JSON list of C-alpha atoms in Angstrom, two decimals:
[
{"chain": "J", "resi": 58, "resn": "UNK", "atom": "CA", "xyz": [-35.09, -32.34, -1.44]},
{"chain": "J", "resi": 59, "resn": "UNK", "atom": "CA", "xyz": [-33.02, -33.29, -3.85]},
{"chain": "J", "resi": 60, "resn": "UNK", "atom": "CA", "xyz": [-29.88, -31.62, -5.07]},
{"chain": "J", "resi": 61, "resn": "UNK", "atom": "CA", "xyz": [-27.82, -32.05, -8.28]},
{"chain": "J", "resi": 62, "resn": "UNK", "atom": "CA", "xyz": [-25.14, -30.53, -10.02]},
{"chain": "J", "resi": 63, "resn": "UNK", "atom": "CA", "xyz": [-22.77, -31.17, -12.84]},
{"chain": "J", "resi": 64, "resn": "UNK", "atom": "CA", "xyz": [-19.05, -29.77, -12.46]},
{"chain": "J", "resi": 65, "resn": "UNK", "atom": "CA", "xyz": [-16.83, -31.42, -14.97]},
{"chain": "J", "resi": 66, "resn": "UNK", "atom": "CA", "xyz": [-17.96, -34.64, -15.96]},
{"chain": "J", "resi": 67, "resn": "UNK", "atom": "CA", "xyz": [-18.45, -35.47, -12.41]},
{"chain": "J", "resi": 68, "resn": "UNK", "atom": "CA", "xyz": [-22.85, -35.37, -11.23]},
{"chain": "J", "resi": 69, "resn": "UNK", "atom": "CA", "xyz": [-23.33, -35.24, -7.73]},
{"chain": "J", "resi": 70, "resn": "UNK", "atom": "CA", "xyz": [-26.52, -35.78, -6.40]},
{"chain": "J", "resi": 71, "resn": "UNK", "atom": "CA", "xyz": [-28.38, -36.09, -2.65]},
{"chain": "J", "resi": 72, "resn": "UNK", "atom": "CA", "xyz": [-30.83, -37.95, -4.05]},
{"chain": "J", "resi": 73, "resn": "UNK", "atom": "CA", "xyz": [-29.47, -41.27, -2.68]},
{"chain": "J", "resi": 74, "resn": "UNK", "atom": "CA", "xyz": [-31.47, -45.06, -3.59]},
{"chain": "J", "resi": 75, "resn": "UNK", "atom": "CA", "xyz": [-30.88, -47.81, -1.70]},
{"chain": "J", "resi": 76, "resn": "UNK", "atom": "CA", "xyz": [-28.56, -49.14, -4.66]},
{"chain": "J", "resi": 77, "resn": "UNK", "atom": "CA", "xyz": [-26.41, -46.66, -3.80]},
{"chain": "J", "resi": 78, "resn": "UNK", "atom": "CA", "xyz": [-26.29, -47.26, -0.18]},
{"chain": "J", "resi": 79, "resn": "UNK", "atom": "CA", "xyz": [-25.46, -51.47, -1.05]},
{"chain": "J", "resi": 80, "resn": "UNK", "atom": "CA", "xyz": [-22.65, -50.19, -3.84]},
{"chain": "J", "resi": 81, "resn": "UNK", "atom": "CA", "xyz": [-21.50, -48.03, -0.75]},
{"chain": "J", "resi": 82, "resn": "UNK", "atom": "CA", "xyz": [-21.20, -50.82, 1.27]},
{"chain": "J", "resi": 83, "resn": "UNK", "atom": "CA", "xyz": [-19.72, -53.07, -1.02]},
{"chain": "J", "resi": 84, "resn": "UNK", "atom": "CA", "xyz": [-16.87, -51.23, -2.31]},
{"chain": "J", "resi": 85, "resn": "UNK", "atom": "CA", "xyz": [-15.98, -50.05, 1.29]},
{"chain": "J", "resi": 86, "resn": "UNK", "atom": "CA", "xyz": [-14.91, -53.29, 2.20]},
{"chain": "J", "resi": 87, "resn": "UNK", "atom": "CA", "xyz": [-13.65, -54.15, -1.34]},
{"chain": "J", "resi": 88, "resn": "UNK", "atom": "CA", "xyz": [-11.21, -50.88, -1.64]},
{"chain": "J", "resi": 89, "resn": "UNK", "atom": "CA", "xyz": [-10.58, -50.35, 2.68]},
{"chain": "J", "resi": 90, "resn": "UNK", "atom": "CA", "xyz": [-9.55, -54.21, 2.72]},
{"chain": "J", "resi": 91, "resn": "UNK", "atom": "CA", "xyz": [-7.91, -54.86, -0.39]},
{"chain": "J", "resi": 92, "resn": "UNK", "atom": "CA", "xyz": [-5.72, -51.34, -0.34]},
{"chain": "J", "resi": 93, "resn": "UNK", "atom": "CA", "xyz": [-5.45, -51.59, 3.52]},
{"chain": "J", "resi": 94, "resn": "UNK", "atom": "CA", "xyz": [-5.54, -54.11, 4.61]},
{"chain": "J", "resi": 95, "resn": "UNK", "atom": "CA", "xyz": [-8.47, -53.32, 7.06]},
{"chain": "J", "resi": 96, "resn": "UNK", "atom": "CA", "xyz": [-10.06, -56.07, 9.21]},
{"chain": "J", "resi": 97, "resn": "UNK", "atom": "CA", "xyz": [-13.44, -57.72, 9.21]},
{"chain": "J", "resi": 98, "resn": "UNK", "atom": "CA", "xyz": [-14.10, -55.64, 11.60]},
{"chain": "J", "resi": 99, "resn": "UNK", "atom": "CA", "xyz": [-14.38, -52.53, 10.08]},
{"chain": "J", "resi": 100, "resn": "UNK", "atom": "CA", "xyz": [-16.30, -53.96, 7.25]},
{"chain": "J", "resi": 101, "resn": "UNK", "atom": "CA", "xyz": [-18.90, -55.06, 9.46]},
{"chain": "J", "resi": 102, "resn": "UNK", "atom": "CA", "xyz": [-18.71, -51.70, 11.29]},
{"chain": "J", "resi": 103, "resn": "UNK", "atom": "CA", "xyz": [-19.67, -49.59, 7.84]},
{"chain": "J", "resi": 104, "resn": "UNK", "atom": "CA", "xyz": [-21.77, -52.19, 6.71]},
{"chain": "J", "resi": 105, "resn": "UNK", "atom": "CA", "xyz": [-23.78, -51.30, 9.37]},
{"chain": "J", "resi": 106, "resn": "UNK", "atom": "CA", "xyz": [-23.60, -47.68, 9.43]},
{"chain": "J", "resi": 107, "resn": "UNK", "atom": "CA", "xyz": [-24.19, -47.31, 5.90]},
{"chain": "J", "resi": 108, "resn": "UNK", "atom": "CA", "xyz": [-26.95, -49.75, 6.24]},
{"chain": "J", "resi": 109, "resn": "UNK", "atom": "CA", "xyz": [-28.44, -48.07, 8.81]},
{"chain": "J", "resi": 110, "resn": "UNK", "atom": "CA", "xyz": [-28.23, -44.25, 7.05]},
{"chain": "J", "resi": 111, "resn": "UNK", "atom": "CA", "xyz": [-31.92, -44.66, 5.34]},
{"chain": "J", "resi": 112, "resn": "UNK", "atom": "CA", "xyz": [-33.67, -45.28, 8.47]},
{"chain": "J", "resi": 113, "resn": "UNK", "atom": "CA", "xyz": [-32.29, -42.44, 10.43]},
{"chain": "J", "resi": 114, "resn": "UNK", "atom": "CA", "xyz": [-31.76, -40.17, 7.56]},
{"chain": "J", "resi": 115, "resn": "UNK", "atom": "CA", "xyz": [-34.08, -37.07, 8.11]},
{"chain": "J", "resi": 116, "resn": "UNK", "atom": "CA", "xyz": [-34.94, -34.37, 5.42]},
{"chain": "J", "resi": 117, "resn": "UNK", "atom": "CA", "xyz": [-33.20, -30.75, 5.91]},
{"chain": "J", "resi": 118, "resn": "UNK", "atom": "CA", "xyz": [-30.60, -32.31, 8.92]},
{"chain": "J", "resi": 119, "resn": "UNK", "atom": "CA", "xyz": [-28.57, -35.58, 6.93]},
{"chain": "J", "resi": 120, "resn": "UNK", "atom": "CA", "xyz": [-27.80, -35.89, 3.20]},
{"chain": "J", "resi": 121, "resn": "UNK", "atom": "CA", "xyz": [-26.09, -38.67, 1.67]},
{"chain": "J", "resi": 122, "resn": "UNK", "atom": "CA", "xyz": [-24.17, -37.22, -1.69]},
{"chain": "J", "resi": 123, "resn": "UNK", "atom": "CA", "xyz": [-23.48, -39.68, -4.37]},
{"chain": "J", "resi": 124, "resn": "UNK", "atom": "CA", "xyz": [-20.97, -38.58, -7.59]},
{"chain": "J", "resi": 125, "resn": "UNK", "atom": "CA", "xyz": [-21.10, -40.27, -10.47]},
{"chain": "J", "resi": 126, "resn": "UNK", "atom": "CA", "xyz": [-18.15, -39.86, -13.29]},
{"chain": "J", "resi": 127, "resn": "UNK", "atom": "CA", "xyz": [-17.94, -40.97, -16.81]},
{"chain": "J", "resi": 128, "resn": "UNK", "atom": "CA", "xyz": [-21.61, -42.66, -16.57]},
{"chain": "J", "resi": 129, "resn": "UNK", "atom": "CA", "xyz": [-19.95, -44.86, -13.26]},
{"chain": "J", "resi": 130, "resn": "UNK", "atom": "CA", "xyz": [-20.61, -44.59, -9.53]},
{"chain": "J", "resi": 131, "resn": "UNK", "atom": "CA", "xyz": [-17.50, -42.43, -8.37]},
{"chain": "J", "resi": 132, "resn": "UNK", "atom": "CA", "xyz": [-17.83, -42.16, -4.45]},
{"chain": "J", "resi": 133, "resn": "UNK", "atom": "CA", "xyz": [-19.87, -40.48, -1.60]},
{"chain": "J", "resi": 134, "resn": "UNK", "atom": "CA", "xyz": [-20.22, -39.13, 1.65]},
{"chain": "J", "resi": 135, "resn": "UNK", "atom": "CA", "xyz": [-22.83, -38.93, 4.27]},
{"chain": "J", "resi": 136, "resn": "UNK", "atom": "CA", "xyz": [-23.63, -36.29, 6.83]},
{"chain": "J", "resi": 137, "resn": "UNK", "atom": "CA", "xyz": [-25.23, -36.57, 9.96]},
{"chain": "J", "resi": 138, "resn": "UNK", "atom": "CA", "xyz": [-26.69, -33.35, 11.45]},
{"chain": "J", "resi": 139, "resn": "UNK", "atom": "CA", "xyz": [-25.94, -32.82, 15.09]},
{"chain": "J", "resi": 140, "resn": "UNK", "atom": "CA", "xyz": [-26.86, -29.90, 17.82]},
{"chain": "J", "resi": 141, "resn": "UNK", "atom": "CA", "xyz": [-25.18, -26.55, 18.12]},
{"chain": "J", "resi": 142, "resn": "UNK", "atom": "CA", "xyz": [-24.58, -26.27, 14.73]},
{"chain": "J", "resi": 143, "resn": "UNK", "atom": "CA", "xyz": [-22.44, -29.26, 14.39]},
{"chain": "J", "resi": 144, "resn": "UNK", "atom": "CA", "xyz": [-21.85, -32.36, 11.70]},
{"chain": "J", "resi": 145, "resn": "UNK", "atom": "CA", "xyz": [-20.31, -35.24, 11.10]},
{"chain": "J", "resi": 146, "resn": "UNK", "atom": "CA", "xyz": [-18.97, -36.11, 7.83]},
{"chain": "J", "resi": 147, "resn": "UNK", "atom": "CA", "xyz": [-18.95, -40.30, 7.45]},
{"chain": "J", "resi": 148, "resn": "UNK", "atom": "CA", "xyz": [-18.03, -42.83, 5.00]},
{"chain": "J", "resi": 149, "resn": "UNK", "atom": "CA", "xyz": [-16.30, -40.94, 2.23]},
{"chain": "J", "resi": 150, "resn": "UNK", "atom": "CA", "xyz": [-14.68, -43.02, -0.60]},
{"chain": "J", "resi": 151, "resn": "UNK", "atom": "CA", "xyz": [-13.65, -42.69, -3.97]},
{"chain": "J", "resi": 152, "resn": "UNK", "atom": "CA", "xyz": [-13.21, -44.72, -6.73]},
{"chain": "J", "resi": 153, "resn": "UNK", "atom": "CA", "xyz": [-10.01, -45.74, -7.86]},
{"chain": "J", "resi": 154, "resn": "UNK", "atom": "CA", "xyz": [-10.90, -44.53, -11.41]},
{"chain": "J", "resi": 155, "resn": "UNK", "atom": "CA", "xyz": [-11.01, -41.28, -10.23]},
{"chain": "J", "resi": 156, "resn": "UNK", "atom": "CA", "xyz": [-7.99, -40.31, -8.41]},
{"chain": "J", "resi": 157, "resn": "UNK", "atom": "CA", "xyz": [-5.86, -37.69, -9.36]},
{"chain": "J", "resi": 158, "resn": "UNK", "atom": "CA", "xyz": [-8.76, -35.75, -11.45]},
{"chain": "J", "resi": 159, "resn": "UNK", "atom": "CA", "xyz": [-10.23, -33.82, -8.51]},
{"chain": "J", "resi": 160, "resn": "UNK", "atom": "CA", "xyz": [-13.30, -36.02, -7.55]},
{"chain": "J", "resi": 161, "resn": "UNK", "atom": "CA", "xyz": [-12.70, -36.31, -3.98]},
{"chain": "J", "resi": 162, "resn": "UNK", "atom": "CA", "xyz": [-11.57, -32.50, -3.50]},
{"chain": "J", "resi": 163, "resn": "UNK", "atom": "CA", "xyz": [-15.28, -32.04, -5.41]},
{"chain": "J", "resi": 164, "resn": "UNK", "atom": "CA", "xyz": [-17.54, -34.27, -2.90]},
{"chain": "J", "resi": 165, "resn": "UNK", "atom": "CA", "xyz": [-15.86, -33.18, -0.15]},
{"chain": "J", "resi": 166, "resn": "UNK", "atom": "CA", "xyz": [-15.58, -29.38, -0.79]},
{"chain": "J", "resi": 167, "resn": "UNK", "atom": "CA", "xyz": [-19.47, -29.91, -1.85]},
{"chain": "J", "resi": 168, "resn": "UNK", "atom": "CA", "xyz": [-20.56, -31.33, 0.77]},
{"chain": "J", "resi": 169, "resn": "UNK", "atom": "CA", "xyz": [-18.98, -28.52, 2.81]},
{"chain": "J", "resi": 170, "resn": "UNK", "atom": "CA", "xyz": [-21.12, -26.30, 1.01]},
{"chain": "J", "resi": 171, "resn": "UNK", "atom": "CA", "xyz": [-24.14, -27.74, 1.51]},
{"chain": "J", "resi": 172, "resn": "UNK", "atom": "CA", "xyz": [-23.48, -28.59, 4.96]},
{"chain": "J", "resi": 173, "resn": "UNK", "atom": "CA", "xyz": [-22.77, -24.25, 5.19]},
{"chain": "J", "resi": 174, "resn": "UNK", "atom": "CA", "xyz": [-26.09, -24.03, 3.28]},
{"chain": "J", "resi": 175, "resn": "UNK", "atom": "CA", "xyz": [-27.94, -25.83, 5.81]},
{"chain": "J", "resi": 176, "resn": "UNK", "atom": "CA", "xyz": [-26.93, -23.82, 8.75]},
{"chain": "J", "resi": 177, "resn": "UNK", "atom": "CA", "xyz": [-24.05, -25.84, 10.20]},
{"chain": "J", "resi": 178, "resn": "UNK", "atom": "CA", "xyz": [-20.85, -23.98, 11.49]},
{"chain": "J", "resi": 179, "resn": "UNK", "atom": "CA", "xyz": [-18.60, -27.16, 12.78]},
{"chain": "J", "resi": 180, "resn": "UNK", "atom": "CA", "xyz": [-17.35, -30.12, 10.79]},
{"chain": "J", "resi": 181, "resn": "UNK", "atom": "CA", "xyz": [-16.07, -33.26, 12.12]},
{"chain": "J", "resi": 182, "resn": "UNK", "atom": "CA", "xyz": [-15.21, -36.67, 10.95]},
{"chain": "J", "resi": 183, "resn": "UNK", "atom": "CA", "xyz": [-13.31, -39.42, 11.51]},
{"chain": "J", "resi": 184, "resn": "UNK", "atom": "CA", "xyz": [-10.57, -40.94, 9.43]},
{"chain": "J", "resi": 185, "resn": "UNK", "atom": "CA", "xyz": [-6.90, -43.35, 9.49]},
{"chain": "J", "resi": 186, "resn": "UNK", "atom": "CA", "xyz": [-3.50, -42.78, 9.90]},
{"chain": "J", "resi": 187, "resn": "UNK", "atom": "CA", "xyz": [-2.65, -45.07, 6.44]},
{"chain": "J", "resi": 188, "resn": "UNK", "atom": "CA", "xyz": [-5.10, -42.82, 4.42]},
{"chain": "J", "resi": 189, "resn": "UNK", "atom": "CA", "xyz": [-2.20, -40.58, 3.23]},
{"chain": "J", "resi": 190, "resn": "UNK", "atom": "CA", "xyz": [-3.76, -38.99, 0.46]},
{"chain": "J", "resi": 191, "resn": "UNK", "atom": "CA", "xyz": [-6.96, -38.30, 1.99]},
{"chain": "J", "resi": 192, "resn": "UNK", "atom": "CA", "xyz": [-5.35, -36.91, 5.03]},
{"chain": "J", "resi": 193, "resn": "UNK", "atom": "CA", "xyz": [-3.62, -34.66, 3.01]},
{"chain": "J", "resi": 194, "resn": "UNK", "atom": "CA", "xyz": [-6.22, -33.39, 1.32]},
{"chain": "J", "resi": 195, "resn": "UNK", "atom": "CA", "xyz": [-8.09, -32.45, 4.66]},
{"chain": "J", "resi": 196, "resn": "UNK", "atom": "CA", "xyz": [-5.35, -30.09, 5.89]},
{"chain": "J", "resi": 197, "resn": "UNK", "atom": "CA", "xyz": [-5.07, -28.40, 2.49]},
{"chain": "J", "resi": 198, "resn": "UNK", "atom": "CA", "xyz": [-9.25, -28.03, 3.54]},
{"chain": "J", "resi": 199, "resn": "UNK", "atom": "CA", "xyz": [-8.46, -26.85, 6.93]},
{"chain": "J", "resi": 200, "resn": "UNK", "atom": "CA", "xyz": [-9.57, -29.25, 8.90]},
{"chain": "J", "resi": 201, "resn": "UNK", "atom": "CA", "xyz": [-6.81, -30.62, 11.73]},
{"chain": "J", "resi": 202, "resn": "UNK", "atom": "CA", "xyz": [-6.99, -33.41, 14.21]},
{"chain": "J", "resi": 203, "resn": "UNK", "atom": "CA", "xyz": [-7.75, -32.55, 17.24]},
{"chain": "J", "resi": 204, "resn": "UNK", "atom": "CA", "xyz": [-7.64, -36.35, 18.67]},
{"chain": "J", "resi": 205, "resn": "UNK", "atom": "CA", "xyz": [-6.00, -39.73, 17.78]},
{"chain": "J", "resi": 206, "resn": "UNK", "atom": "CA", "xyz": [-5.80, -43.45, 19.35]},
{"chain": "J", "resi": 207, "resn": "UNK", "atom": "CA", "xyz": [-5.00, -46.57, 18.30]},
{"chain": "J", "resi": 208, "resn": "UNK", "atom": "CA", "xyz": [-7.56, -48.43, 16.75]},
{"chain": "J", "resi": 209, "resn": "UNK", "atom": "CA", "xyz": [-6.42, -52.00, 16.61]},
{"chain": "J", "resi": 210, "resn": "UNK", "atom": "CA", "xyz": [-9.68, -53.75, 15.32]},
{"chain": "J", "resi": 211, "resn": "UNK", "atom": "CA", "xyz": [-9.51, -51.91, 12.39]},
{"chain": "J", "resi": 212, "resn": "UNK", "atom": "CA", "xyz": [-5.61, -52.65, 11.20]},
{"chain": "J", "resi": 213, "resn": "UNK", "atom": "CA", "xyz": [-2.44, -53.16, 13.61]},
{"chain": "J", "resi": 214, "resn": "UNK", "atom": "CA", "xyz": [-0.72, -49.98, 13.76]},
{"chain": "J", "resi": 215, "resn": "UNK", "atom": "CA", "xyz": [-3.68, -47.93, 12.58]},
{"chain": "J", "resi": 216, "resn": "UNK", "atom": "CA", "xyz": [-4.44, -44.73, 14.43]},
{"chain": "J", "resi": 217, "resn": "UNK", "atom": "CA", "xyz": [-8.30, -43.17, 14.17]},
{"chain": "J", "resi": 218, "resn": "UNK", "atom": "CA", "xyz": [-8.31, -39.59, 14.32]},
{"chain": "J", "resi": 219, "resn": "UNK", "atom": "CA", "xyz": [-10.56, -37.04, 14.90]},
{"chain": "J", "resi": 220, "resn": "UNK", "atom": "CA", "xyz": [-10.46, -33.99, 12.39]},
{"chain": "J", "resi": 221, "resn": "UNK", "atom": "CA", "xyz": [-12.57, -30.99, 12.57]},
{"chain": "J", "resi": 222, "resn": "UNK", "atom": "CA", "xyz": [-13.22, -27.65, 11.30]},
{"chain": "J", "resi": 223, "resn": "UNK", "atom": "CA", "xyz": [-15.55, -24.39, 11.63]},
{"chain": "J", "resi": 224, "resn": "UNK", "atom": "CA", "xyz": [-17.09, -23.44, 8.60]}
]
């Protein structure tokens, strides 16, 4: 089922095509590599993932929520419904267009919502140690890590963590 909303300027939708999942894809690699430096690695990795997301995607457990600003693809995030009430947020990205007007804070803060909406009470995800911004933006959320580790196939001296949060 498809949900869509308009919140200034920005549309956000869960009503995903496979255009968006190959724009996804693309500009994961394209941003992650050429503002991190990330390795091939990694964009293999989410190539994957992403590529993956319509063929385990189920109806009322996973949504995939695309935002769209000034008529342009503006960034996403996926979430994949787990047991016990828990979720895990994945592949979150925004464009660079966008940053500094509040998109991110909207897709992630929505997708909170919905995930609350659909019954789950736990939060998780997965994000870098050189993702400044981002990471600040999660503790101003509430989430906190609760584990980190080097992740060396992604970028030397990059540390995965593990951030969660009850909802």
């Amino acid at each position: 089922m498809e949900t869509k909303t308009e919140i200034e300027g920005v549309t956000l939708t869960t009503d995903f095509t496979q255009e968006d999942i190959d724009y996804s894809i693309k500009r994961h690699a394209e941003i992650f590599d050429g503002e991190y430096g990330f390795k091939p690695f990694f964009n293999d990795m989410v190539a994957k993932l992403i590529g993956d997301f319509p063929s385990i995607y189920k109806e009322g457990r996973d949504f995939m929520l695309v935002a769209h600003a000034d008529g342009k693809f503006a960034g996403t995030i996926t979430l994949l419904g787990e047991e016990n009430g828990r979720a895990r947020l994945r592949y979150f990205f925004v464009e660079p267009f966008t940053r500094g007007r509040g998109v991110g804070k909207l897709i992630f803060t929505t997708a909170m919502k919905k995930a609350k909406e659909m019954g789950y009470n736990h939060l998780y995800f997965s994000t870098y140690s050189v993702l400044k911004v981002a990471r600040t933006m999660y503790r101003e959320l509430g989430f906190t890590v609760t584990d980190s580790y080097d992740d060396e196939e992604v970028g030397n001296g990059v540390k995965e963590e593990i951030w969660e949060k009850d909802i």
